[in-house]
Short mmCIF file of C-alpha atoms and ligand atoms in Angstrom, two decimals:
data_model
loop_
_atom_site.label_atom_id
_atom_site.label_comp_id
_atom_site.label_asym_id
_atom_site.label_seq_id
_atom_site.Cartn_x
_atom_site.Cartn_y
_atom_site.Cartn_z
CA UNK A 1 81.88 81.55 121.55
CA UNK A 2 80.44 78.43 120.56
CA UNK A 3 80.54 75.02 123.12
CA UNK A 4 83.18 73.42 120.44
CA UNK A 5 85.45 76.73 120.50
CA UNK A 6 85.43 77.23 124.35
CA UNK A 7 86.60 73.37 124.64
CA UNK A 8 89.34 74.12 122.00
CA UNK A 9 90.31 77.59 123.10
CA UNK A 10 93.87 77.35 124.94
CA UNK A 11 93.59 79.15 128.32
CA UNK A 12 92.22 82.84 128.09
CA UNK A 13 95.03 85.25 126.92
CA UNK A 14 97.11 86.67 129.56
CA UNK A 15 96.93 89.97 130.92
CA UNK A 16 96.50 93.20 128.54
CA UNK A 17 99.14 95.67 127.96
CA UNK A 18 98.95 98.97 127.31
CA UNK A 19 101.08 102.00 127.48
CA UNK A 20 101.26 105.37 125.70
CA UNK A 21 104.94 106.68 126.15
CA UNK A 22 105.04 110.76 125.61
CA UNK A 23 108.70 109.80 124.67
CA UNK A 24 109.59 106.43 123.36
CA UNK A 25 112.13 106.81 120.96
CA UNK A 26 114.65 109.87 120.65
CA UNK A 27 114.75 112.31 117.85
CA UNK A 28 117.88 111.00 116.02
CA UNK A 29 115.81 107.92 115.77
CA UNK A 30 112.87 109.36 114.75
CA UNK A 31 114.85 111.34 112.16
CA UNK A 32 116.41 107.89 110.57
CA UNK A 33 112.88 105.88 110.57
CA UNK A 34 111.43 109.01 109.03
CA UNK A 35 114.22 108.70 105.95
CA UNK A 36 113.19 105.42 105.47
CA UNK A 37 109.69 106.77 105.06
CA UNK A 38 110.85 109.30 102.42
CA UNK A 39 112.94 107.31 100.62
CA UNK A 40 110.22 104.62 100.38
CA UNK A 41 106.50 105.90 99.80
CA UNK A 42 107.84 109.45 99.44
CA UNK A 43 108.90 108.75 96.20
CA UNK A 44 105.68 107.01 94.61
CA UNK A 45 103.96 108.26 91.58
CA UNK A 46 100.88 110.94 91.22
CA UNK A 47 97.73 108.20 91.76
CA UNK A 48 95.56 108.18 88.60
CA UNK A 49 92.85 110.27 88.36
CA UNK A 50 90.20 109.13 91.28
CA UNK A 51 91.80 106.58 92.60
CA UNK A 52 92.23 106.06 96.04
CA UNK A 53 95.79 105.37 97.79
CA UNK A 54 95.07 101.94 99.23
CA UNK A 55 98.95 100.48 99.79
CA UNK A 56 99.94 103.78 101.93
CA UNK A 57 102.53 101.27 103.84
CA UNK A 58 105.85 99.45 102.97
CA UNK A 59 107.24 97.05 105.67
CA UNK A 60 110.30 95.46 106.80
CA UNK A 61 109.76 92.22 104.16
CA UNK A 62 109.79 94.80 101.41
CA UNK A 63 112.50 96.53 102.62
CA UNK A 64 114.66 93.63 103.27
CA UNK A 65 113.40 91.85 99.24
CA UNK A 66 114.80 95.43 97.75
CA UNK A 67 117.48 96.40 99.71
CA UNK A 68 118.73 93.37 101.61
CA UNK A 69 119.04 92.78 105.58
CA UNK A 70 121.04 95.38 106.13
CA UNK A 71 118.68 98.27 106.54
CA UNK A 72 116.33 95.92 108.46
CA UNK A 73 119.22 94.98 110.39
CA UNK A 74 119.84 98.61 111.29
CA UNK A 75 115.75 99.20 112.10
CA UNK A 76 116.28 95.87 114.34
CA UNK A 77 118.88 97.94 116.45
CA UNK A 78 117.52 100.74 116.43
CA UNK A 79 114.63 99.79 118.27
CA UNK A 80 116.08 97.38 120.42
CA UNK A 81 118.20 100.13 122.09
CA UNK A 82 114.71 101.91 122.82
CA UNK A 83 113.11 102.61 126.41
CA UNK A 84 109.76 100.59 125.16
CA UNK A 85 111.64 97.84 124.43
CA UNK A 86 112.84 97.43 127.40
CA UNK A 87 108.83 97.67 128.69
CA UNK A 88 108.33 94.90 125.98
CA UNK A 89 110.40 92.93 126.98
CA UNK A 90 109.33 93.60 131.07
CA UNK A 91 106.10 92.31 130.00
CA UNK A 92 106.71 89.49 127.08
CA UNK A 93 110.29 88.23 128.39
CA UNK A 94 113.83 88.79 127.26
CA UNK A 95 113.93 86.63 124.26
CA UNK A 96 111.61 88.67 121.54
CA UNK A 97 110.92 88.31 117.79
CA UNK A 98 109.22 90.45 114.96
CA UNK A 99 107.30 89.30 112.14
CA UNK A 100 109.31 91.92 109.33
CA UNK A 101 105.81 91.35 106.92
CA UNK A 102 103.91 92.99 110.49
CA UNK A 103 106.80 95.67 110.82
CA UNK A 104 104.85 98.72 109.18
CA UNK A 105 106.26 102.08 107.70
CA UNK A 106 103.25 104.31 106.90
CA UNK A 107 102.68 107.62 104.98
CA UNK A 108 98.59 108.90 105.25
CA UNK A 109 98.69 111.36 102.72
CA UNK A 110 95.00 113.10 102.81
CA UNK A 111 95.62 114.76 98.97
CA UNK A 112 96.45 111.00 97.99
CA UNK A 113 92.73 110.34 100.06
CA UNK A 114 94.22 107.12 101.49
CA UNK A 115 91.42 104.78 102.74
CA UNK A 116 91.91 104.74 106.41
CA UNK A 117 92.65 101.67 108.31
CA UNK A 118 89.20 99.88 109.70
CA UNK A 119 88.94 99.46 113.26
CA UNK A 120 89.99 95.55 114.40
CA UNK A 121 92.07 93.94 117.15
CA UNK A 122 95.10 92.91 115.67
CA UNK A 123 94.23 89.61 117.30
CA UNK A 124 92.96 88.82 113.69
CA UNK A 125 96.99 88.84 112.59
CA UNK A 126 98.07 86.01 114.49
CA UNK A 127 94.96 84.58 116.76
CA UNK A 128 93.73 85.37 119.44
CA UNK A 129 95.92 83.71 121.84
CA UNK A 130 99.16 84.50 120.89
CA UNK A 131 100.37 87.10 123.02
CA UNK A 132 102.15 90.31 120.90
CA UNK A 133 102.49 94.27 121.54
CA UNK A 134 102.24 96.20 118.72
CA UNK A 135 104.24 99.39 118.94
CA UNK A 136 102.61 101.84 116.90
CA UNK A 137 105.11 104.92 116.55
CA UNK A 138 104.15 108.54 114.77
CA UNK A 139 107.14 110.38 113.15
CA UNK A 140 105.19 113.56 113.16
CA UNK A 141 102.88 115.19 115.28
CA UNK A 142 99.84 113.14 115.13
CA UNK A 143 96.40 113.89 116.81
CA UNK A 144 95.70 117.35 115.96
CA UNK A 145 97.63 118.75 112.81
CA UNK A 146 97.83 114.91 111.24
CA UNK A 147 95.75 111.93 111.83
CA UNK A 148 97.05 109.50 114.54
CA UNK A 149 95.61 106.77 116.09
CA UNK A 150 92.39 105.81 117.89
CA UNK A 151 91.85 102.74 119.97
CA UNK A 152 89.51 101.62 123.01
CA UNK A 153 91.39 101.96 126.56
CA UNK A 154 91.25 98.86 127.67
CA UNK A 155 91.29 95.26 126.49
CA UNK A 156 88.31 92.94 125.11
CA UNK A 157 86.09 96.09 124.35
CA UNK A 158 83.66 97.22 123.38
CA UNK A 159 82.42 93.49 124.69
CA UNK A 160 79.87 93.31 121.58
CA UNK A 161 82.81 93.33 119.20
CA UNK A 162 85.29 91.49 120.94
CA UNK A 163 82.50 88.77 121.11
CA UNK A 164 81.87 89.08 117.42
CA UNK A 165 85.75 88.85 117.19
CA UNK A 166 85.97 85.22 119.43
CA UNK A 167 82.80 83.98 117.45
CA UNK A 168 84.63 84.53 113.84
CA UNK A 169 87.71 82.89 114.80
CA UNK A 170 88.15 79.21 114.36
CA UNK A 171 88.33 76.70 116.69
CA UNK A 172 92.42 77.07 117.23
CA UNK A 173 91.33 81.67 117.54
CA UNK A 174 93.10 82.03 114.00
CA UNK A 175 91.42 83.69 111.01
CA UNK A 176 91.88 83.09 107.43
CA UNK A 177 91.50 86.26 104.76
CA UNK A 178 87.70 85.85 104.53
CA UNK A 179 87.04 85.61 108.47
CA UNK A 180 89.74 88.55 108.93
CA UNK A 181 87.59 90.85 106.90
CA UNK A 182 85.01 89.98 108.18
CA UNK A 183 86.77 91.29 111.50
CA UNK A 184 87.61 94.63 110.26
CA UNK A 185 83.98 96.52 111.91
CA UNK A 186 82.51 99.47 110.60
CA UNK A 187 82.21 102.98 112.35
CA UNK A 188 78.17 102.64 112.81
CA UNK A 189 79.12 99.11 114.93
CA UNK A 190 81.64 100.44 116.77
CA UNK A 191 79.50 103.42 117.58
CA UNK A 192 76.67 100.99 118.56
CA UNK A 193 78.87 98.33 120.62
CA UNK A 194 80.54 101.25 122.17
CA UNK A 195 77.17 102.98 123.46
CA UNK A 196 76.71 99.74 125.51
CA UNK A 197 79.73 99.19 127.39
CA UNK A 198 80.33 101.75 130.27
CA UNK A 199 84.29 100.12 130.24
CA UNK A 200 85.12 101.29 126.70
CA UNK A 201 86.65 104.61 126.14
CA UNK A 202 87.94 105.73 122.98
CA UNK A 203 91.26 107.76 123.14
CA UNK A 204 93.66 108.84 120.46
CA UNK A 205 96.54 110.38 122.24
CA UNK A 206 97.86 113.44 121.12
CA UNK A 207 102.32 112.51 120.47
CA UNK A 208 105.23 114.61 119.10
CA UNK A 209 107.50 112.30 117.15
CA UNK A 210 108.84 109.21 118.85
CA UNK A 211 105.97 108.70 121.17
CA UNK A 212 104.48 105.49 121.73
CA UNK A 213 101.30 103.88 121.57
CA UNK A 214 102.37 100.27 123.46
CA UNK A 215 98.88 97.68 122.78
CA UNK A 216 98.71 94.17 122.43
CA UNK A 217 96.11 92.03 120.72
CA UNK A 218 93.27 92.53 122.71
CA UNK A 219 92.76 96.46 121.58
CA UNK A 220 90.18 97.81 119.46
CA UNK A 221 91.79 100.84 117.36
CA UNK A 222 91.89 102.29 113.66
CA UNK A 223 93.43 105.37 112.18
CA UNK A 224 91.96 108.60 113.36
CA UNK A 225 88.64 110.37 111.88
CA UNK A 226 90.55 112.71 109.42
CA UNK A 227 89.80 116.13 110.32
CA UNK A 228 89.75 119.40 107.48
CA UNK A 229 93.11 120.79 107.74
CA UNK A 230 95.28 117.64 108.64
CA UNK A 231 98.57 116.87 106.78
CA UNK A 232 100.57 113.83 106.07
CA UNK A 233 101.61 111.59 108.48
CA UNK A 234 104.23 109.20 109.04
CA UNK A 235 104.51 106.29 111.27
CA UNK A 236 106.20 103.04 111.71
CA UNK A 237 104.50 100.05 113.72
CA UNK A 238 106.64 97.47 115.32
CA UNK A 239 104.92 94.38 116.44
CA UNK A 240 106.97 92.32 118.88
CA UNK A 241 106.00 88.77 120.47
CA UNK A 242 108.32 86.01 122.33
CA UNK A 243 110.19 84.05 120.08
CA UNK A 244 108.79 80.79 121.71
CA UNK A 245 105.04 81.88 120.87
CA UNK A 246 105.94 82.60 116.81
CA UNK A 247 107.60 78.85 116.98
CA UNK A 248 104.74 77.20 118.91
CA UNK A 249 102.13 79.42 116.34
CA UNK A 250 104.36 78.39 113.34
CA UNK A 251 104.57 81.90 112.13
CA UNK A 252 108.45 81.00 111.41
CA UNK A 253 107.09 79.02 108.44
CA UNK A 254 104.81 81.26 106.89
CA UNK A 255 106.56 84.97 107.34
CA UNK A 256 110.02 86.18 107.90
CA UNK A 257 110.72 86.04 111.78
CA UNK A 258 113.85 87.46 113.28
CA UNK A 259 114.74 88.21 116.68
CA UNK A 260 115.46 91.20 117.75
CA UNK A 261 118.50 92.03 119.22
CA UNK A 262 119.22 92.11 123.11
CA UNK A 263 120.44 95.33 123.09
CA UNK A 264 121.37 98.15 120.54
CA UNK A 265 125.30 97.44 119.59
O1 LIG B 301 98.42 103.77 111.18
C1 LIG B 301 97.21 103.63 111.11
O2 LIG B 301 96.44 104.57 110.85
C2 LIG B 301 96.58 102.30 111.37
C3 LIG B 301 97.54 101.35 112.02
C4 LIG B 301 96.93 100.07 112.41
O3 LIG B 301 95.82 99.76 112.12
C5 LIG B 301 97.71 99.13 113.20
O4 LIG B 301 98.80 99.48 113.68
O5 LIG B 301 97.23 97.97 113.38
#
């Protein structure tokens, strides 16, 4: 970080979360987020020939532009009913909000070859002080038989790239399109940064449907190496912050921000 940014960087970011839940959502939710998938990118076209599937996502904007709130509405309760919610909000506060454009259904499709997610911290979202958990959710088996997810155990690591990360941002931690790729590192840095730090450990849990990978900002991770043999995978990620922190970031200008409900009705 550079003299100006450490005088204009707020106070550091407050502790890291991080939980992997074996069982965060139950199957009858699973089932109904898994429609949506289906009904969404299971019904794209055949990609012409050698092209790669880059938009393997749809979120909760899109959903909400083509089919009105009250799907998204449903999603909202849904997951505010959920045992990790109630962890979210144990660790953010009572009052929460999603961004829906951040609120991710995904379908990796390896006979589509979809171009994998690079590793980042999704600090390069909304900056790197604004305090959000990302709740990244498979709706299949994922770690063995499909691709799942990867990401360092523990926050700020490797401490090459989170450096690289806090030296990209401006001087407020936020990142416009250019910086953010720019923050989107490729396997032979992560394999170098990694060799150096004795903290960071990669892991990439192995979940049945409706587990939970809890991580905020501060977490290195990218879709899993796909493996000969792998199927399709679904997944939904559900990024969650306080509703105080999208009004002081001013995300409630720029995206569509909606709290999410107290409790499931
Ligand atoms: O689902 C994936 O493979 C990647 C997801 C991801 O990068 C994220 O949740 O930030």
């Amino acid at each position: 970080m550079t003299r100006a940014q450490e005088q204009a960087a707020p106070a550091p970011t407050a502790a890291a979360h991080h939980r992997v839940f074996e069982a965060g959502l139950g199957l009858e939710d699973v089932a109904r987020l898994r429609e949506v998938v289906t009904k969404t990118l299971g019904r794209r076209g055949a990609l012409p020939d050698g092209e790669r599937d880059h938009k393997w996502w749809v979120n909760l904007a899109n959903l909400y532009a083509s089919h009105g709130s009250g799907p998204v509405g449903n999603i909202l309760q849904l997951m505010a009913g959920t045992p990790v919610m109630a962890w979210c909000r144990a660790q953010l506060g009572d009052d929460l909000a999603a961004v829906l454009q951040y609120c991710i259904f995904r379908r990796f499709d390896p006979p589509r070859n979809p171009v994998p997610a690079q590793w980042h911290y999704d600090a390069n979202i909304f900056g790197l002080h604004t305090p959000m958990v990302n709740l990244w959710i498979p709706l299949v088996d994922v770690g063995v038989t499909a691709p799942g997810l990867t990401l360092v155990d523990a926050a700020r690591r490797p401490a090459a790239l989170w450096e690289r990360l806090v030296e990209t941002a401006d001087q407020a931690g936020q990142f416009d399109p250019e910086t953010r790729r720019r923050t989107l590192f490729p396997d032979a840095d992560v394999a170098a940064a990694m060799a150096i730090d004795p903290q960071a450990r990669f892991i990439t849990p192995q979940l049945k449907p409706g587990g939970v990978i809890a991580f905020d900002q501060q977490f290195l991770h990218g879709t899993q190496a796909l493996q000969p043999g792998m199927g399709a995978r679904d997944s939904f990620e559900f990024r969650v912050m306080p509703v105080d922190v999208a009004r002081r970031a001013g995300l409630v200008d720029r995206f569509q921000v909606v709290h999410v409900p107290k409790a499931a009705a």
